[in-house]
Each structure stands twice: as structure tokens, then as C-alpha cells.
Short mmCIF file of C-alpha atoms and ligand atoms in Angstrom, two decimals:
data_model
loop_
_atom_site.label_atom_id
_atom_site.label_comp_id
_atom_site.label_asym_id
_atom_site.label_seq_id
_atom_site.Cartn_x
_atom_site.Cartn_y
_atom_site.Cartn_z
CA MET L 290 4.01 -11.56 -7.33
CA PHE L 291 0.34 -11.81 -6.53
CA VAL L 292 -0.53 -10.38 -3.14
CA CYS L 293 -4.31 -10.53 -3.39
CA LEU L 294 -5.41 -13.72 -5.08
CA CYS L 295 -9.11 -12.89 -4.81
CA LYS L 296 -8.69 -9.72 -6.90
CA SER L 297 -5.51 -10.64 -8.85
CA VAL L 298 -3.51 -7.70 -7.49
CA THR L 299 0.28 -7.80 -7.51
CA ASP L 300 2.85 -6.00 -5.38
CA HIS L 301 3.70 -3.94 -8.47
CA ASP L 302 0.07 -2.80 -8.76
CA ILE L 303 0.18 -1.63 -5.14
CA ARG L 304 3.53 0.15 -5.56
CA ASP L 305 2.35 1.82 -8.77
CA ALA L 306 -0.81 3.05 -7.02
CA VAL L 307 1.31 4.61 -4.26
CA ASP L 308 3.39 6.30 -6.95
CA GLU L 309 0.15 7.69 -8.37
CA GLY L 310 -0.83 9.19 -5.01
CA VAL L 311 -2.69 6.50 -3.07
CA THR L 312 -1.61 6.85 0.58
CA SER L 313 -4.34 5.21 2.66
CA PHE L 314 -5.48 1.61 2.86
CA GLU L 315 -9.09 2.61 2.17
CA ALA L 316 -8.04 4.50 -0.94
CA MET L 317 -6.04 1.47 -2.07
CA GLN L 318 -9.12 -0.72 -1.64
CA SER L 319 -11.15 1.71 -3.72
CA ARG L 320 -8.48 1.96 -6.41
CA LEU L 321 -7.60 -1.72 -6.86
CA SER L 322 -10.40 -3.57 -5.03
CA VAL L 323 -7.56 -5.20 -3.11
CA SER L 324 -8.45 -6.82 0.21
CA THR L 325 -12.18 -6.46 -0.36
CA GLN L 326 -13.12 -10.14 -0.37
CA CYS L 327 -11.57 -12.63 2.08
CA GLY L 328 -9.19 -10.09 3.65
CA SER L 329 -6.32 -12.51 4.13
CA CYS L 330 -4.00 -10.19 2.19
CA THR L 331 -4.62 -7.11 4.34
CA CYS L 332 -1.41 -7.28 6.39
CA GLU L 333 0.75 -7.81 3.32
CA VAL L 334 -0.94 -4.99 1.40
CA LYS L 335 -0.33 -2.60 4.31
CA ALA L 336 3.30 -3.73 4.63
CA ILE L 337 3.94 -3.13 0.92
CA MET L 338 2.27 0.28 1.13
CA GLU L 339 4.32 1.22 4.17
CA ASP L 340 7.54 0.10 2.49
CA LYS L 341 6.76 2.01 -0.69
CA LEU L 342 5.72 5.15 1.19
CA ASN L 343 8.94 4.95 3.20
CA GLN L 344 10.95 4.74 -0.02
CA THR L 345 9.00 7.54 -1.65
CA LEU L 346 8.83 9.96 1.26
CA ASN L 347 12.13 9.16 2.92
CA VAL L 348 13.77 12.04 1.09
CA ARG L 349 11.63 14.44 3.08
CA ALA L 350 13.19 14.86 6.49
CA SER L 351 9.91 16.08 7.97
CA VAL L 352 8.10 12.78 7.37
CA SER L 353 8.76 10.29 10.16
CA PRO L 354 8.27 6.53 9.87
CA SER L 355 5.49 6.70 12.48
CA HIS L 356 3.63 9.26 10.37
CA ILE L 357 3.85 6.96 7.35
CA ARG L 358 2.54 4.07 9.45
CA GLU L 359 -0.45 6.24 10.48
CA LEU L 360 -1.23 6.93 6.81
CA VAL L 361 -1.39 3.25 5.94
CA LEU L 362 -3.30 2.11 9.03
S1 LIG Y 411 -6.59 -12.50 -1.00
FE1 LIG Y 411 -7.08 -10.38 -1.01
S2 LIG Y 411 -9.19 -10.32 -0.53
FE2 LIG Y 411 -8.72 -12.44 -0.60
#
């Protein structure tokens, strides 16, 4: 589904970028140009990133949910 209509970015694009190593919101903006126009998608982009990072890093016991939240914010 499209998350950022201004830049035609889907939730899959965001999840794929996390898989490829993007861990901060600023890096995601640079990579996909997401949330660089009207900004109305910012909260959803961050939520998808946080969810994907939780899924990806959850196997590592040393990474806490609050640390993941700090990465995205
Ligand atoms: S909907 Fe993402 S910048 Fe406008």
C-alpha cells in the first residue's frame, strides 16, 4: 500500500530499505525521498520502520524496544 503519496513510496519500499540497512528516519528520507514534501506520512513511515526494526532486531536480546524507537526518531 502507498504510504507516501507525494513520492509514491509503499510500505514494502520502506521495509525493503530497512532490510538493506536503513535505520534512521533521515537516512530513509535520503534513500527513498519519503516524507520530503507535505510530511503528512511521517508518523506512518516511522511506525513502519519501528515495526520492521523490531522484527529484524528482535532476535538480538541486547536490543531493547526503546533503543529501536531512538533509532527511528
Ligand atoms: S505524503 Fe509523504 S510527503 Fe506527502
